[in-house]
mmCIF file of C-alpha atoms and ligand atoms in Angstrom:
data_model
loop_
_atom_site.group_PDB
_atom_site.id
_atom_site.type_symbol
_atom_site.label_atom_id
_atom_site.label_comp_id
_atom_site.label_asym_id
_atom_site.label_seq_id
_atom_site.Cartn_x
_atom_site.Cartn_y
_atom_site.Cartn_z
ATOM 1 C CA UNK A 1 9.606 40.682 2.508
ATOM 2 C CA UNK A 2 10.372 37.050 1.946
ATOM 3 C CA UNK A 3 7.693 34.854 0.472
ATOM 4 C CA UNK A 4 6.440 31.856 2.412
ATOM 5 C CA UNK A 5 6.556 28.474 0.693
ATOM 6 C CA UNK A 6 5.044 25.180 1.823
ATOM 7 C CA UNK A 7 6.523 21.961 0.468
ATOM 8 C CA UNK A 8 4.369 18.922 1.196
ATOM 9 C CA UNK A 9 6.322 15.792 2.025
ATOM 10 C CA UNK A 10 9.133 18.300 2.365
ATOM 11 C CA UNK A 11 11.420 16.634 4.893
ATOM 12 C CA UNK A 12 12.641 13.660 2.851
ATOM 13 C CA UNK A 13 13.628 12.626 -0.659
ATOM 14 C CA UNK A 14 12.672 14.960 -3.498
ATOM 15 C CA UNK A 15 10.726 17.148 -1.047
ATOM 16 C CA UNK A 16 13.795 17.782 1.088
ATOM 17 C CA UNK A 17 15.814 18.862 -1.959
ATOM 18 C CA UNK A 18 12.961 21.190 -2.957
ATOM 19 C CA UNK A 19 12.762 22.697 0.551
ATOM 20 C CA UNK A 20 16.498 23.419 0.448
ATOM 21 C CA UNK A 21 16.401 24.873 -3.071
ATOM 22 C CA UNK A 22 13.587 27.260 -2.118
ATOM 23 C CA UNK A 23 15.454 28.278 1.029
ATOM 24 C CA UNK A 24 18.550 29.009 -1.108
ATOM 25 C CA UNK A 25 16.289 31.177 -3.262
ATOM 26 C CA UNK A 26 15.521 33.306 -0.196
ATOM 27 C CA UNK A 27 12.074 31.904 0.577
ATOM 28 C CA UNK A 28 10.804 31.269 4.098
ATOM 29 C CA UNK A 29 10.158 27.550 3.789
ATOM 30 C CA UNK A 30 7.826 25.315 5.774
ATOM 31 C CA UNK A 31 8.107 21.584 5.191
ATOM 32 C CA UNK A 32 4.976 19.540 5.759
ATOM 33 C CA UNK A 33 5.260 15.872 6.722
ATOM 34 C CA UNK A 34 2.788 13.109 7.454
ATOM 35 C CA UNK A 35 4.217 10.890 10.134
ATOM 36 C CA UNK A 36 7.946 10.354 10.506
ATOM 37 C CA UNK A 37 8.618 12.576 13.560
ATOM 38 C CA UNK A 38 12.207 11.449 13.945
ATOM 39 C CA UNK A 39 13.174 12.268 10.336
ATOM 40 C CA UNK A 40 11.316 15.587 10.592
ATOM 41 C CA UNK A 41 13.170 16.579 13.770
ATOM 42 C CA UNK A 42 16.520 15.646 12.210
ATOM 43 C CA UNK A 43 15.573 17.626 9.087
ATOM 44 C CA UNK A 44 14.799 20.772 11.093
ATOM 45 C CA UNK A 45 18.023 20.441 13.104
ATOM 46 C CA UNK A 46 20.052 20.014 9.920
ATOM 47 C CA UNK A 47 18.411 22.687 7.762
ATOM 48 C CA UNK A 48 16.777 25.187 10.136
ATOM 49 C CA UNK A 49 13.530 24.723 8.184
ATOM 50 C CA UNK A 50 10.353 24.386 10.279
ATOM 51 C CA UNK A 51 8.380 21.169 9.850
ATOM 52 C CA UNK A 52 4.594 20.992 10.341
ATOM 53 C CA UNK A 53 2.714 17.727 10.579
ATOM 54 C CA UNK A 54 -0.556 16.928 8.872
ATOM 55 C CA UNK A 55 -1.938 14.408 6.394
ATOM 56 C CA UNK A 56 -2.469 16.214 3.073
ATOM 57 C CA UNK A 57 -5.090 13.627 2.145
ATOM 58 C CA UNK A 58 -7.229 14.795 5.071
ATOM 59 C CA UNK A 59 -9.203 17.849 3.989
ATOM 60 C CA UNK A 60 -9.910 19.327 7.432
ATOM 61 C CA UNK A 61 -6.394 18.626 8.707
ATOM 62 C CA UNK A 62 -4.914 20.370 5.663
ATOM 63 C CA UNK A 63 -7.086 23.473 6.108
ATOM 64 C CA UNK A 64 -6.132 23.589 9.803
ATOM 65 C CA UNK A 65 -2.421 22.970 9.101
ATOM 66 C CA UNK A 66 -2.206 25.736 6.495
ATOM 67 C CA UNK A 67 -4.100 28.133 8.800
ATOM 68 C CA UNK A 68 -1.570 27.442 11.536
ATOM 69 C CA UNK A 69 1.291 28.148 9.110
ATOM 70 C CA UNK A 70 -0.365 31.431 8.079
ATOM 71 C CA UNK A 71 -0.735 32.486 11.725
ATOM 72 C CA UNK A 72 2.732 31.449 12.816
ATOM 73 C CA UNK A 73 4.808 32.119 9.694
ATOM 74 C CA UNK A 74 2.799 34.252 7.265
ATOM 75 C CA UNK A 75 0.539 34.154 4.228
ATOM 76 C CA UNK A 76 1.472 31.344 1.862
ATOM 77 C CA UNK A 77 2.541 32.441 -1.630
ATOM 78 C CA UNK A 78 4.162 29.250 -2.893
ATOM 79 C CA UNK A 79 2.874 25.684 -2.634
ATOM 80 C CA UNK A 80 4.745 22.639 -3.864
ATOM 81 C CA UNK A 81 2.523 19.563 -3.858
ATOM 82 C CA UNK A 82 5.149 16.891 -3.571
ATOM 83 C CA UNK A 83 3.700 14.456 -1.011
ATOM 84 C CA UNK A 84 2.940 11.079 -2.499
ATOM 85 C CA UNK A 85 2.908 7.367 -1.854
ATOM 86 C CA UNK A 86 3.005 4.195 -3.908
ATOM 87 C CA UNK A 87 0.982 1.022 -3.354
ATOM 88 C CA UNK A 88 2.179 -0.914 -6.397
ATOM 89 C CA UNK A 89 0.405 -4.107 -7.437
ATOM 90 C CA UNK A 90 -1.082 -5.455 -10.620
ATOM 91 C CA UNK A 91 -4.807 -4.729 -10.832
ATOM 92 C CA UNK A 92 -5.888 -8.276 -10.064
ATOM 93 C CA UNK A 93 -4.010 -8.056 -6.747
ATOM 94 C CA UNK A 94 -4.716 -4.402 -5.911
ATOM 95 C CA UNK A 95 -7.155 -3.771 -3.080
ATOM 96 C CA UNK A 96 -9.649 -0.933 -3.015
ATOM 97 C CA UNK A 97 -7.638 0.506 -0.125
ATOM 98 C CA UNK A 98 -4.465 0.535 -2.284
ATOM 99 C CA UNK A 99 -6.413 2.423 -4.925
ATOM 100 C CA UNK A 100 -8.113 4.793 -2.529
ATOM 101 C CA UNK A 101 -5.097 5.722 -0.413
ATOM 102 C CA UNK A 102 -3.044 6.670 -3.470
ATOM 103 C CA UNK A 103 -5.897 8.754 -4.903
ATOM 104 C CA UNK A 104 -6.642 10.331 -1.518
ATOM 105 C CA UNK A 105 -3.076 11.388 -0.800
ATOM 106 C CA UNK A 106 -1.466 11.953 -4.222
ATOM 107 C CA UNK A 107 -4.380 13.636 -5.990
ATOM 108 C CA UNK A 108 -6.634 14.631 -3.095
ATOM 109 C CA UNK A 109 -3.624 16.269 -1.440
ATOM 110 C CA UNK A 110 -3.299 18.706 -4.353
ATOM 111 C CA UNK A 111 -6.963 19.668 -4.084
ATOM 112 C CA UNK A 112 -6.790 20.093 -0.316
ATOM 113 C CA UNK A 113 -3.662 22.269 -0.444
ATOM 114 C CA UNK A 114 -5.115 24.384 -3.234
ATOM 115 C CA UNK A 115 -8.374 24.867 -1.308
ATOM 116 C CA UNK A 116 -6.331 26.089 1.653
ATOM 117 C CA UNK A 117 -3.898 28.388 -0.177
ATOM 118 C CA UNK A 118 -5.167 29.342 -3.648
ATOM 119 C CA UNK A 119 -7.903 31.783 -2.488
ATOM 120 C CA UNK A 120 -5.340 33.882 -0.570
ATOM 121 C CA UNK A 121 -2.930 33.925 -3.514
ATOM 122 C CA UNK A 122 -5.785 34.995 -5.779
ATOM 123 C CA UNK A 123 -6.750 37.827 -3.435
ATOM 124 C CA UNK A 124 -3.172 39.054 -3.072
ATOM 125 C CA UNK A 125 -2.540 38.792 -6.829
ATOM 126 C CA UNK A 126 0.544 36.599 -6.681
ATOM 127 C CA UNK A 127 1.136 32.885 -6.259
ATOM 128 C CA UNK A 128 3.094 29.873 -7.448
ATOM 129 C CA UNK A 129 1.815 26.305 -7.302
ATOM 130 C CA UNK A 130 3.958 23.423 -8.504
ATOM 131 C CA UNK A 131 2.490 19.937 -8.537
ATOM 132 C CA UNK A 132 4.811 16.968 -8.690
ATOM 133 C CA UNK A 133 3.386 14.538 -11.230
ATOM 134 C CA UNK A 134 5.301 11.629 -12.719
ATOM 135 C CA UNK A 135 6.545 10.047 -15.905
ATOM 136 C CA UNK A 136 4.215 7.216 -14.915
ATOM 137 C CA UNK A 137 1.243 9.590 -15.076
ATOM 138 C CA UNK A 138 2.283 10.462 -18.636
ATOM 139 C CA UNK A 139 3.188 7.009 -19.936
ATOM 140 C CA UNK A 140 1.525 4.540 -17.536
ATOM 141 C CA UNK A 141 3.420 1.839 -15.651
ATOM 142 C CA UNK A 142 2.802 -1.864 -15.170
ATOM 143 C CA UNK A 143 1.600 -2.419 -11.591
ATOM 144 C CA UNK A 144 0.537 1.187 -10.974
ATOM 145 C CA UNK A 145 -3.036 1.805 -12.127
ATOM 146 C CA UNK A 146 -3.623 3.754 -8.911
ATOM 147 C CA UNK A 147 -0.442 5.836 -9.008
ATOM 148 C CA UNK A 148 -0.561 6.437 -12.786
ATOM 149 C CA UNK A 149 -4.207 7.550 -12.534
ATOM 150 C CA UNK A 150 -3.484 9.909 -9.624
ATOM 151 C CA UNK A 151 -0.407 11.396 -11.298
ATOM 152 C CA UNK A 152 -2.208 11.747 -14.618
ATOM 153 C CA UNK A 153 -4.978 13.468 -12.658
ATOM 154 C CA UNK A 154 -2.416 15.889 -11.280
ATOM 155 C CA UNK A 155 -1.474 16.893 -14.808
ATOM 156 C CA UNK A 156 -5.135 17.655 -15.625
ATOM 157 C CA UNK A 157 -5.661 19.432 -12.299
ATOM 158 C CA UNK A 158 -2.639 21.623 -13.089
ATOM 159 C CA UNK A 159 -3.930 22.715 -16.489
ATOM 160 C CA UNK A 160 -7.411 23.472 -15.132
ATOM 161 C CA UNK A 161 -6.260 25.477 -12.112
ATOM 162 C CA UNK A 162 -3.691 27.330 -14.259
ATOM 163 C CA UNK A 163 -6.586 28.729 -16.283
ATOM 164 C CA UNK A 164 -8.307 29.910 -13.107
ATOM 165 C CA UNK A 165 -5.172 31.496 -11.632
ATOM 166 C CA UNK A 166 -3.837 33.218 -14.753
ATOM 167 C CA UNK A 167 -5.771 36.494 -14.375
ATOM 168 C CA UNK A 168 -4.725 36.763 -10.744
ATOM 169 C CA UNK A 169 -0.959 36.353 -11.027
ATOM 170 C CA UNK A 170 -1.083 32.776 -9.799
ATOM 171 C CA UNK A 171 0.845 30.293 -11.930
ATOM 172 C CA UNK A 172 0.212 26.564 -11.695
ATOM 173 C CA UNK A 173 2.669 24.126 -13.242
ATOM 174 C CA UNK A 174 3.654 20.492 -12.965
ATOM 175 C CA UNK A 175 6.911 18.622 -13.006
ATOM 176 C CA UNK A 176 6.947 15.035 -14.213
ATOM 177 C CA UNK A 177 9.989 13.379 -12.664
ATOM 178 C CA UNK A 178 11.359 10.161 -14.055
ATOM 179 C CA UNK A 179 13.026 7.599 -11.795
ATOM 180 C CA UNK A 180 14.933 9.447 -9.066
ATOM 181 C CA UNK A 181 17.289 7.836 -6.522
ATOM 182 C CA UNK A 182 14.948 8.088 -3.530
ATOM 183 C CA UNK A 183 13.571 5.579 -0.999
ATOM 184 C CA UNK A 184 10.436 5.254 -3.154
ATOM 185 C CA UNK A 185 12.395 4.050 -6.166
ATOM 186 C CA UNK A 186 14.727 1.828 -4.149
ATOM 187 C CA UNK A 187 11.599 -0.077 -3.033
ATOM 188 C CA UNK A 188 11.148 -1.293 -6.641
ATOM 189 C CA UNK A 189 12.451 -4.880 -6.973
ATOM 190 C CA UNK A 190 16.089 -4.786 -8.146
ATOM 191 C CA UNK A 191 15.545 -6.833 -11.304
ATOM 192 C CA UNK A 192 12.626 -4.602 -12.343
ATOM 193 C CA UNK A 193 14.618 -1.437 -11.624
ATOM 194 C CA UNK A 194 17.578 -2.652 -13.697
ATOM 195 C CA UNK A 195 15.288 -3.028 -16.702
ATOM 196 C CA UNK A 196 13.856 0.460 -16.117
ATOM 197 C CA UNK A 197 17.312 2.082 -15.867
ATOM 198 C CA UNK A 198 18.302 0.309 -19.093
ATOM 199 C CA UNK A 199 15.541 2.330 -20.807
ATOM 200 C CA UNK A 200 16.817 5.715 -19.569
ATOM 201 C CA UNK A 201 18.910 7.274 -22.373
ATOM 202 C CA UNK A 202 21.098 9.178 -19.895
ATOM 203 C CA UNK A 203 21.842 5.800 -18.298
ATOM 204 C CA UNK A 204 21.239 6.516 -14.616
ATOM 205 C CA UNK A 205 18.608 7.436 -12.056
ATOM 206 C CA UNK A 206 17.990 11.129 -11.489
ATOM 207 C CA UNK A 207 18.917 13.035 -8.345
ATOM 208 C CA UNK A 208 16.404 14.847 -6.139
ATOM 209 C CA UNK A 209 18.305 18.119 -6.676
ATOM 210 C CA UNK A 210 17.630 17.833 -10.415
ATOM 211 C CA UNK A 211 13.889 18.040 -9.700
ATOM 212 C CA UNK A 212 14.401 20.863 -7.190
ATOM 213 C CA UNK A 213 16.107 22.954 -9.902
ATOM 214 C CA UNK A 214 12.899 22.776 -11.908
ATOM 215 C CA UNK A 215 10.797 23.870 -8.937
ATOM 216 C CA UNK A 216 13.105 26.830 -8.290
ATOM 217 C CA UNK A 217 12.705 27.860 -11.930
ATOM 218 C CA UNK A 218 8.902 27.597 -11.902
ATOM 219 C CA UNK A 219 8.479 29.477 -8.608
ATOM 220 C CA UNK A 220 10.875 32.326 -9.445
ATOM 221 C CA UNK A 221 9.643 35.925 -9.334
ATOM 222 C CA UNK A 222 10.169 36.318 -13.098
ATOM 223 C CA UNK A 223 8.468 33.035 -14.087
ATOM 224 C CA UNK A 224 5.040 34.620 -14.458
ATOM 225 C CA UNK A 225 4.614 33.738 -18.148
ATOM 226 C CA UNK A 226 5.071 30.014 -17.479
ATOM 227 C CA UNK A 227 1.762 28.485 -16.478
ATOM 228 C CA UNK A 228 -0.144 25.285 -17.196
ATOM 229 C CA UNK A 229 3.049 23.585 -18.316
ATOM 230 C CA UNK A 230 4.506 20.204 -17.476
ATOM 231 C CA UNK A 231 8.275 20.035 -17.204
ATOM 232 C CA UNK A 232 9.574 16.507 -17.816
ATOM 233 C CA UNK A 233 12.798 15.746 -15.939
ATOM 234 C CA UNK A 234 13.484 12.105 -16.687
ATOM 235 C CA UNK A 235 16.853 11.592 -18.365
ATOM 236 C CA UNK A 236 15.124 11.251 -21.743
ATOM 237 C CA UNK A 237 13.102 8.179 -20.724
ATOM 238 C CA UNK A 238 9.843 9.612 -22.059
ATOM 239 C CA UNK A 239 9.912 12.558 -24.458
ATOM 240 C CA UNK A 240 6.502 14.084 -24.183
HETATM 241 N N1 CAA B 1 5.449 -5.407 -18.737
HETATM 242 C C1 CAA B 1 4.979 -6.667 -18.947
HETATM 243 N N2 CAA B 1 5.043 -7.637 -18.043
HETATM 244 C C2 CAA B 1 5.601 -7.350 -16.860
HETATM 245 C C3 CAA B 1 6.118 -6.066 -16.569
HETATM 246 C C4 CAA B 1 6.035 -5.082 -17.573
HETATM 247 N N3 CAA B 1 6.514 -3.853 -17.377
HETATM 248 N N4 CAA B 1 6.600 -6.099 -15.319
HETATM 249 C C5 CAA B 1 6.394 -7.335 -14.831
HETATM 250 N N5 CAA B 1 5.783 -8.098 -15.777
HETATM 251 C C6 CAA B 1 5.420 -9.512 -15.675
HETATM 252 C C7 CAA B 1 6.487 -10.325 -15.011
HETATM 253 O O1 CAA B 1 7.481 -10.684 -15.926
HETATM 254 C C8 CAA B 1 5.703 -11.534 -14.515
HETATM 255 O O2 CAA B 1 5.441 -12.390 -15.601
HETATM 256 P P1 CAA B 1 5.498 -13.988 -15.427
HETATM 257 O O3 CAA B 1 4.469 -14.305 -14.380
HETATM 258 O O4 CAA B 1 5.159 -14.507 -16.790
HETATM 259 O O5 CAA B 1 6.894 -14.296 -15.001
HETATM 260 C C9 CAA B 1 4.382 -10.902 -14.135
HETATM 261 O O6 CAA B 1 4.295 -9.640 -14.814
HETATM 262 C C10 CAA B 1 4.265 -10.642 -12.641
HETATM 263 O O7 CAA B 1 2.975 -10.285 -12.386
HETATM 264 P P2 CAA B 1 2.385 -10.294 -10.938
HETATM 265 O O8 CAA B 1 1.009 -9.753 -10.933
HETATM 266 O O9 CAA B 1 2.619 -11.635 -10.303
HETATM 267 O O10 CAA B 1 3.317 -9.193 -10.277
HETATM 268 P P3 CAA B 1 4.078 -9.193 -8.900
HETATM 269 O O11 CAA B 1 3.067 -9.274 -7.830
HETATM 270 O O12 CAA B 1 5.225 -10.130 -8.901
HETATM 271 O O13 CAA B 1 4.724 -7.702 -8.921
HETATM 272 C C11 CAA B 1 4.779 -5.343 -9.319
HETATM 273 C C12 CAA B 1 4.183 -6.688 -9.727
HETATM 274 C C13 CAA B 1 4.535 -5.082 -7.837
HETATM 275 C C14 CAA B 1 4.052 -4.291 -10.103
HETATM 276 C C15 CAA B 1 6.276 -5.319 -9.601
HETATM 277 O O14 CAA B 1 6.477 -5.693 -10.947
HETATM 278 C C16 CAA B 1 6.841 -3.929 -9.424
HETATM 279 O O15 CAA B 1 7.101 -3.486 -8.313
HETATM 280 N N6 CAA B 1 7.074 -3.182 -10.528
HETATM 281 C C17 CAA B 1 7.630 -1.823 -10.498
HETATM 282 C C18 CAA B 1 6.555 -0.817 -10.596
HETATM 283 C C19 CAA B 1 7.185 0.547 -10.671
HETATM 284 O O16 CAA B 1 7.906 0.882 -11.605
HETATM 285 N N7 CAA B 1 6.929 1.390 -9.686
HETATM 286 C C20 CAA B 1 7.508 2.689 -9.670
HETATM 287 C C21 CAA B 1 7.750 3.091 -8.247
HETATM 288 S S1 CAA B 1 8.676 4.599 -8.155
HETATM 289 C C22 CAA B 1 7.600 5.756 -8.619
HETATM 290 O O17 CAA B 1 6.459 5.531 -8.861
HETATM 291 C C23 CAA B 1 8.164 7.153 -8.719
HETATM 292 C C24 CAA B 1 7.882 7.736 -10.036
HETATM 293 O O18 CAA B 1 7.044 8.612 -10.115
HETATM 294 C C25 CAA B 1 8.653 7.337 -11.196
#
């Protein structure tokens, strides 16, 4: 029996690397995506991994999407909450919508996915949830009160749900990536990014595969004693 894993935002960037790493581990992987049909189709053609579309920030759509996966693929034992967006701006320029969308998708998405999949894991006595937080949720970041608050919330959410899952064989952990060479980071203005890279002791951006390695570790069959933890993968930028 292979275990079914859902990776949210799993067709691009860090999510794509995670989907591939879990597939290499022998999991049956489903990649969720929000909107980019073309990229999702290309992803499935390239990797053979099925892609399912829904907005993780939409509660009803997430329950329906996960139900469809259960019916078509099987009960979900592994969830990687990777989907996230940025709407960077200093507070005086940030709109309520910028705040709300980031909270709705980045933090609300974790709640919605857990509501859909955690009860089944609990009943079956086995589960792995990995939430992708951020160095900016640990340390804060100029221009990101929304993103830093949502990511910091993910770290708290992880520790709370880990306590609830522990007796039922369900582990819940977080990874806090630093700056990784994805589309999200390349959207940061070049001059700002140069200054950020200068503060990374290893001296470069991370690669998506370096985050995926952490997810593979935390979701492994023999990782049951690791729960409620946050794994920082950031090139030494923030030692926490
Ligand atoms: N600390 C102190 N001052 C800073 C600063 C910092 N870190 N960064 C910028 N400033 C200053 C600027 O020097 C400038 O000062 P002057 O006006 O005196 O020249 C001022 O702040 C600019 O302020 P504005 O409100 O006018 O900002 P802006 O509208 O030009 O842009 C910003 C602000 C959009 C936040 C831009 O600085 C930015 O994009 N920063 C990068 C934010 C970032 O790191 N995002 C991470 C995205 S990737 C990600 O999030 C993935 C992950 O998990 C790691």
